[in-house]
Amino acid sequence: MFQVPTIADLNLGLTLPALSLALGACVLLLLDLFVPRERKEITAWLAMAGIAVSFVLNLAGFNESGTAFLGTFAADQFTGFLNIVILITAFLGVLLSLDYLKRAKIERGEYYVLLLLSAAGMMFMSSANDLIVVFIALELLSIPLYIMATFRAPDLKSEESGMKYFILGAFAGAFFVYGAALVYGATGTTNLPEIFAAVNGIIAAGGSQMFLLLMGTGLILVGLGFKVAVVPFHMWTPDVYEGAPTPVTAFMSVGAKAGGFAGLLRIMVVALPVFVLKDGQTAAAWQQTFWLVAAATLILGNIVAIAQTNVKRMLAYSSIAHAGYIMMAVAAAGTAGVANEATRAALLYLMAYMFTNLGAFGIALAIEKDDGSDTGVDNFIGLAKSKPALAAMMTVFMLSLTGIPLTGGFVGKWFVFKSALDAGLVPLAIIGVLTSVISAFYYVRIIVNMYLKDGEGDPAAGATRYVNWAIYVAFAGTLLMGIFPWIATNLSDTVVLAVEMFVR
Amino acid sequence: MLELNVQTLAFFVFALFVLGGGLGVITTRNLVHGTLYLILSLFGVAGFFVLLSAPFLAVVQVLVYIGAIAILIVFAVMLTRSMTSLHEVVNRQWVLSTIVAVLLFVMLTVTIILPVWGQDGSLAGQPVSEVVATTTDLGKALVDGNQYVLPFEVASLLLTAAMIGAIVIARDDE
């Protein structure tokens, strides 16, 4: 019968990091009214304070795990680790935006509110324990991004970017809901652990409900695949990344992927790891599909990136390719016994990618002109002469994206390839290594442009104080993770997402 | 198999409204006619809610979708009159996308039909809904152990974000 839930039932303590950020966004919306128009950097600092509070709360509760909100919210080390990635992304996103918005004359307090709301959506996503929460969090993550992408309006490219992202994103959201409905139809619940419990019964019955579950899983992959931009759901990425204001691109290239993969991992690893088509198989039914998607993403992303002349478009294709590497880890998670290792690999990859990609976008932002032009690959020519420090850091970012040892990117790739091999996906690992070699081609071209080609060198007028700070943090993170990988691996060692005890 | 009673009959009438209206929306060239078809389709959905013993949702469907949203669309169409007759824009991918769309449609249809009419028909005999969902039930579901507290709260944040967005995009700078 109905009972009024008490505060203790809700277990609010576990939800503090996400709730405090959401609350911070609401408070910021009000405080922003009192910030004078020409001093909007105050709003930015307040936003960073809100992120910092959430970060501290997240670290304080890192080792606690349990469920809150009557089972719809799960807090564990997976959440804790991803929250670190999301909060650092949001923090650096604000730092990159501070001067940029002023330069582009689009400075408005609402920007930071939207950024916080989007980050809160990502955090809810990382701890969603119910398909409905995954869906709502997905929308909370996306809607602010649509708006931020069009923040440079009436600039046509920015409007195109926001519009495209919105329409395709809404479309993808519909796919996700359809999939969730079919999974609900098969299992009779939206709660992830309960779906997990129901799956074995469905396999044993072997009836046409298998069909529902299979189709539902596929549609969920379509919905979330859109968000993380894997082939063949990647079409929007280059246009959106190119048209959106650069700090927004930086934020969404990492944040949306972190959120999307959080949802994908939660659904696949928590709810559907034992979903096989025939009794006795050791790999989940969805592994084959994920395998194909990962392989297609790696090949297409890396090859098309070579042809790009705009650095934002190039990084867009590179981000598609990196989604492929993370997808490789998700596919590996489909093999019984490897799920937790693969989850950790995906998390580590996301962290390395976060630092590196934010840094690379930071430098692209630094050489960008006030009107958003000059983001070509050729604009890097001679940067080593005009801005040696920036050029050196860009070199490290490019090497890290390629996956050269002593950088974060290498550590991420190492764990992803290892988990793929442990899962028996040898061909996929080989494709991963080969495409990494191909990727060196377009990453190194930037380094060649900076050091070996003669040219004036861009003055990098956008490299103002806060942008520099953000780039330094990203640089330090990339190197720290590469040289002392145990800092990150220790954090992720306690991540246990899958129930490994099950016997088939 | 199918019993022919008032409910079944009503179902097919509503289904005709929903599908016919939906087809009308995508085939008509005239935006105003499209809106009217949309209202027909939404009305059919409201009928489904009645059949599913969710009278409150049916009323909300009529009030919100037909009462508010459809009217809003009519206003939007009136204010953007230049868009009432649009030219068809077809790009080079139309063959491929047709194939993909048809395939997806067939797959979804099969997926939905199989559990009901397939060989084992495991879902066929089950009643659609055991309870009549009243407003009280709905209200309780949003705060009770029926686990919708969190989605409910996050949805409010989502609406806030959407509202901010609408203002940010629509507002002219000074």
Short mmCIF file of N, CA and C in Angstrom, two decimals, chain A residues 65-153:
data_model
loop_
_atom_site.label_atom_id
_atom_site.label_comp_id
_atom_site.label_asym_id
_atom_site.label_seq_id
_atom_site.Cartn_x
_atom_site.Cartn_y
_atom_site.Cartn_z
N SER A 65 28.92 2.68 -2.02
CA SER A 65 28.05 2.27 -3.12
C SER A 65 26.72 1.80 -2.57
N GLY A 66 25.74 1.86 -3.43
CA GLY A 66 24.39 1.49 -3.03
C GLY A 66 23.41 2.12 -4.00
N THR A 67 22.13 1.93 -3.72
CA THR A 67 21.15 2.55 -4.60
C THR A 67 20.37 3.60 -3.82
N ALA A 68 19.88 4.57 -4.56
CA ALA A 68 19.10 5.63 -3.95
C ALA A 68 17.84 5.81 -4.76
N PHE A 69 16.96 6.66 -4.28
CA PHE A 69 15.68 6.90 -4.96
C PHE A 69 14.97 5.60 -5.28
N LEU A 70 14.91 4.73 -4.26
CA LEU A 70 14.14 3.50 -4.37
C LEU A 70 14.56 2.66 -5.58
N GLY A 71 15.86 2.60 -5.80
CA GLY A 71 16.37 1.67 -6.81
C GLY A 71 16.59 2.25 -8.19
N THR A 72 16.23 3.50 -8.39
CA THR A 72 16.41 4.04 -9.74
C THR A 72 17.78 4.68 -9.92
N PHE A 73 18.48 4.91 -8.83
CA PHE A 73 19.75 5.62 -8.89
C PHE A 73 20.79 4.72 -8.24
N ALA A 74 21.86 4.41 -8.96
CA ALA A 74 22.90 3.57 -8.39
C ALA A 74 24.18 4.37 -8.25
N ALA A 75 24.75 4.36 -7.07
CA ALA A 75 26.02 5.04 -6.88
C ALA A 75 27.06 3.99 -6.58
N ASP A 76 28.13 3.96 -7.35
CA ASP A 76 29.23 3.05 -7.10
C ASP A 76 30.50 3.66 -7.66
N GLN A 77 31.56 2.87 -7.71
CA GLN A 77 32.83 3.46 -8.18
C GLN A 77 32.76 3.80 -9.67
N PHE A 78 31.96 3.07 -10.40
CA PHE A 78 31.75 3.41 -11.82
C PHE A 78 31.24 4.84 -11.94
N THR A 79 30.20 5.13 -11.13
CA THR A 79 29.67 6.49 -11.09
C THR A 79 30.76 7.47 -10.67
N GLY A 80 31.47 7.10 -9.58
CA GLY A 80 32.47 8.01 -9.04
C GLY A 80 33.53 8.35 -10.07
N PHE A 81 34.02 7.35 -10.77
CA PHE A 81 35.07 7.57 -11.76
C PHE A 81 34.56 8.43 -12.91
N LEU A 82 33.39 8.08 -13.41
CA LEU A 82 32.86 8.85 -14.54
C LEU A 82 32.55 10.28 -14.12
N ASN A 83 32.06 10.45 -12.88
CA ASN A 83 31.79 11.80 -12.41
C ASN A 83 33.05 12.65 -12.40
N ILE A 84 34.17 12.03 -12.06
CA ILE A 84 35.44 12.78 -12.10
C ILE A 84 35.68 13.27 -13.52
N VAL A 85 35.53 12.37 -14.49
CA VAL A 85 35.74 12.74 -15.89
C VAL A 85 34.78 13.86 -16.30
N ILE A 86 33.50 13.69 -15.94
CA ILE A 86 32.49 14.66 -16.36
C ILE A 86 32.75 16.02 -15.73
N LEU A 87 33.11 16.02 -14.44
CA LEU A 87 33.28 17.30 -13.74
C LEU A 87 34.52 18.03 -14.24
N ILE A 88 35.59 17.28 -14.51
CA ILE A 88 36.78 17.95 -15.06
C ILE A 88 36.44 18.53 -16.43
N THR A 89 35.70 17.76 -17.23
CA THR A 89 35.30 18.26 -18.55
C THR A 89 34.50 19.56 -18.41
N ALA A 90 33.55 19.56 -17.48
CA ALA A 90 32.73 20.76 -17.30
C ALA A 90 33.59 21.93 -16.84
N PHE A 91 34.51 21.66 -15.91
CA PHE A 91 35.36 22.72 -15.37
C PHE A 91 36.22 23.32 -16.48
N LEU A 92 36.88 22.46 -17.25
CA LEU A 92 37.72 22.97 -18.34
C LEU A 92 36.85 23.62 -19.41
N GLY A 93 35.64 23.09 -19.59
CA GLY A 93 34.73 23.71 -20.55
C GLY A 93 34.42 25.15 -20.18
N VAL A 94 34.19 25.39 -18.91
CA VAL A 94 33.92 26.77 -18.46
C VAL A 94 35.16 27.63 -18.66
N LEU A 95 36.34 27.09 -18.29
CA LEU A 95 37.57 27.86 -18.44
C LEU A 95 37.80 28.26 -19.91
N LEU A 96 37.55 27.32 -20.80
CA LEU A 96 37.76 27.61 -22.23
C LEU A 96 36.76 28.65 -22.72
N SER A 97 35.56 28.64 -22.12
CA SER A 97 34.50 29.51 -22.61
C SER A 97 34.68 30.96 -22.19
N LEU A 98 35.26 31.16 -20.99
CA LEU A 98 35.32 32.50 -20.39
C LEU A 98 35.67 33.61 -21.36
N ASP A 99 36.86 33.52 -21.94
CA ASP A 99 37.30 34.58 -22.84
C ASP A 99 36.71 34.44 -24.23
N TYR A 100 36.47 33.19 -24.60
CA TYR A 100 35.98 32.94 -25.96
C TYR A 100 34.63 33.63 -26.18
N LEU A 101 33.73 33.45 -25.20
CA LEU A 101 32.40 34.04 -25.36
C LEU A 101 32.50 35.55 -25.49
N LYS A 102 33.44 36.13 -24.74
CA LYS A 102 33.63 37.58 -24.81
C LYS A 102 34.13 37.98 -26.19
N ARG A 103 35.12 37.23 -26.68
CA ARG A 103 35.68 37.53 -27.99
C ARG A 103 34.62 37.44 -29.07
N ALA A 104 33.79 36.38 -28.97
CA ALA A 104 32.79 36.15 -30.01
C ALA A 104 31.55 37.01 -29.79
N LYS A 105 31.53 37.77 -28.71
CA LYS A 105 30.39 38.64 -28.36
C LYS A 105 29.10 37.85 -28.22
N ILE A 106 29.20 36.71 -27.56
CA ILE A 106 27.99 35.94 -27.31
C ILE A 106 27.92 35.62 -25.82
N GLU A 107 28.46 36.52 -25.00
CA GLU A 107 28.53 36.21 -23.59
C GLU A 107 27.17 36.39 -22.92
N ARG A 108 26.68 35.31 -22.35
CA ARG A 108 25.41 35.36 -21.62
C ARG A 108 25.50 34.42 -20.44
N GLY A 109 24.90 34.82 -19.33
CA GLY A 109 24.97 33.98 -18.13
C GLY A 109 24.34 32.62 -18.32
N GLU A 110 23.30 32.57 -19.19
CA GLU A 110 22.57 31.29 -19.35
C GLU A 110 23.49 30.19 -19.86
N TYR A 111 24.54 30.58 -20.58
CA TYR A 111 25.46 29.59 -21.13
C TYR A 111 25.98 28.68 -20.03
N TYR A 112 26.42 29.28 -18.93
CA TYR A 112 27.02 28.48 -17.87
C TYR A 112 25.98 27.64 -17.15
N VAL A 113 24.74 28.18 -17.05
CA VAL A 113 23.66 27.40 -16.44
C VAL A 113 23.41 26.14 -17.28
N LEU A 114 23.35 26.35 -18.60
CA LEU A 114 23.10 25.22 -19.50
C LEU A 114 24.21 24.19 -19.41
N LEU A 115 25.45 24.70 -19.32
CA LEU A 115 26.59 23.79 -19.24
C LEU A 115 26.48 22.93 -17.97
N LEU A 116 26.11 23.58 -16.86
CA LEU A 116 25.97 22.82 -15.61
C LEU A 116 24.83 21.81 -15.72
N LEU A 117 23.71 22.22 -16.32
CA LEU A 117 22.58 21.29 -16.44
C LEU A 117 22.97 20.09 -17.29
N SER A 118 23.70 20.34 -18.37
CA SER A 118 24.13 19.25 -19.22
C SER A 118 25.05 18.30 -18.45
N ALA A 119 25.98 18.89 -17.68
CA ALA A 119 26.89 18.05 -16.89
C ALA A 119 26.10 17.25 -15.86
N ALA A 120 25.06 17.87 -15.27
CA ALA A 120 24.23 17.14 -14.31
C ALA A 120 23.54 15.97 -15.00
N GLY A 121 23.09 16.20 -16.23
CA GLY A 121 22.47 15.11 -16.99
C GLY A 121 23.44 13.97 -17.20
N MET A 122 24.71 14.32 -17.52
CA MET A 122 25.71 13.26 -17.71
C MET A 122 25.91 12.48 -16.41
N MET A 123 25.88 13.22 -15.27
CA MET A 123 26.11 12.53 -14.00
C MET A 123 24.93 11.62 -13.66
N PHE A 124 23.71 12.07 -13.95
CA PHE A 124 22.56 11.19 -13.71
C PHE A 124 22.67 9.96 -14.59
N MET A 125 23.18 10.17 -15.79
CA MET A 125 23.36 9.07 -16.72
C MET A 125 24.32 8.04 -16.16
N SER A 126 25.42 8.52 -15.55
CA SER A 126 26.43 7.58 -15.07
C SER A 126 25.92 6.79 -13.88
N SER A 127 24.83 7.24 -13.26
CA SER A 127 24.33 6.47 -12.12
C SER A 127 22.89 5.99 -12.35
N ALA A 128 22.44 6.03 -13.59
CA ALA A 128 21.08 5.58 -13.87
C ALA A 128 20.97 4.08 -13.67
N ASN A 129 19.93 3.67 -13.00
CA ASN A 129 19.75 2.25 -12.74
C ASN A 129 18.39 1.80 -13.28
N ASP A 130 17.85 2.60 -14.18
CA ASP A 130 16.49 2.34 -14.66
C ASP A 130 16.41 2.93 -16.06
N LEU A 131 15.75 2.23 -16.97
CA LEU A 131 15.72 2.72 -18.35
C LEU A 131 15.08 4.09 -18.46
N ILE A 132 14.07 4.36 -17.60
CA ILE A 132 13.43 5.67 -17.67
C ILE A 132 14.41 6.77 -17.27
N VAL A 133 15.20 6.48 -16.23
CA VAL A 133 16.19 7.48 -15.81
C VAL A 133 17.23 7.67 -16.91
N VAL A 134 17.64 6.57 -17.54
CA VAL A 134 18.61 6.71 -18.63
C VAL A 134 18.05 7.66 -19.69
N PHE A 135 16.78 7.47 -20.03
CA PHE A 135 16.19 8.29 -21.08
C PHE A 135 16.12 9.77 -20.67
N ILE A 136 15.61 10.01 -19.45
CA ILE A 136 15.46 11.40 -19.02
C ILE A 136 16.83 12.06 -18.90
N ALA A 137 17.81 11.31 -18.36
CA ALA A 137 19.15 11.87 -18.22
C ALA A 137 19.75 12.15 -19.59
N LEU A 138 19.47 11.26 -20.53
CA LEU A 138 19.97 11.46 -21.90
C LEU A 138 19.44 12.77 -22.47
N GLU A 139 18.17 13.04 -22.22
CA GLU A 139 17.59 14.28 -22.74
C GLU A 139 18.14 15.49 -21.99
N LEU A 140 18.33 15.34 -20.68
CA LEU A 140 18.87 16.46 -19.91
C LEU A 140 20.30 16.77 -20.36
N LEU A 141 21.01 15.73 -20.77
CA LEU A 141 22.37 15.90 -21.28
C LEU A 141 22.33 16.62 -22.64
N SER A 142 21.34 16.25 -23.46
CA SER A 142 21.36 16.70 -24.85
C SER A 142 20.77 18.09 -25.05
N ILE A 143 19.64 18.34 -24.44
CA ILE A 143 18.94 19.59 -24.76
C ILE A 143 19.81 20.83 -24.52
N PRO A 144 20.52 20.93 -23.38
CA PRO A 144 21.41 22.09 -23.25
C PRO A 144 22.48 22.13 -24.34
N LEU A 145 22.92 20.95 -24.79
CA LEU A 145 23.96 20.94 -25.84
C LEU A 145 23.41 21.49 -27.15
N TYR A 146 22.15 21.14 -27.47
CA TYR A 146 21.55 21.70 -28.70
C TYR A 146 21.59 23.23 -28.64
N ILE A 147 21.20 23.74 -27.47
CA ILE A 147 21.11 25.19 -27.34
C ILE A 147 22.51 25.82 -27.40
N MET A 148 23.45 25.16 -26.71
CA MET A 148 24.80 25.72 -26.70
C MET A 148 25.42 25.69 -28.10
N ALA A 149 25.08 24.66 -28.89
CA ALA A 149 25.63 24.56 -30.24
C ALA A 149 25.18 25.74 -31.09
N THR A 150 23.98 26.24 -30.82
CA THR A 150 23.47 27.33 -31.64
C THR A 150 23.71 28.68 -30.99
N PHE A 151 24.62 28.72 -30.00
CA PHE A 151 24.81 29.95 -29.22
C PHE A 151 25.39 31.10 -30.04
N ARG A 152 26.02 30.77 -31.17
CA ARG A 152 26.63 31.80 -31.97
C ARG A 152 25.63 32.40 -32.97
N ALA A 153 24.36 31.99 -32.88
CA ALA A 153 23.35 32.53 -33.78
C ALA A 153 23.40 34.05 -33.71
#
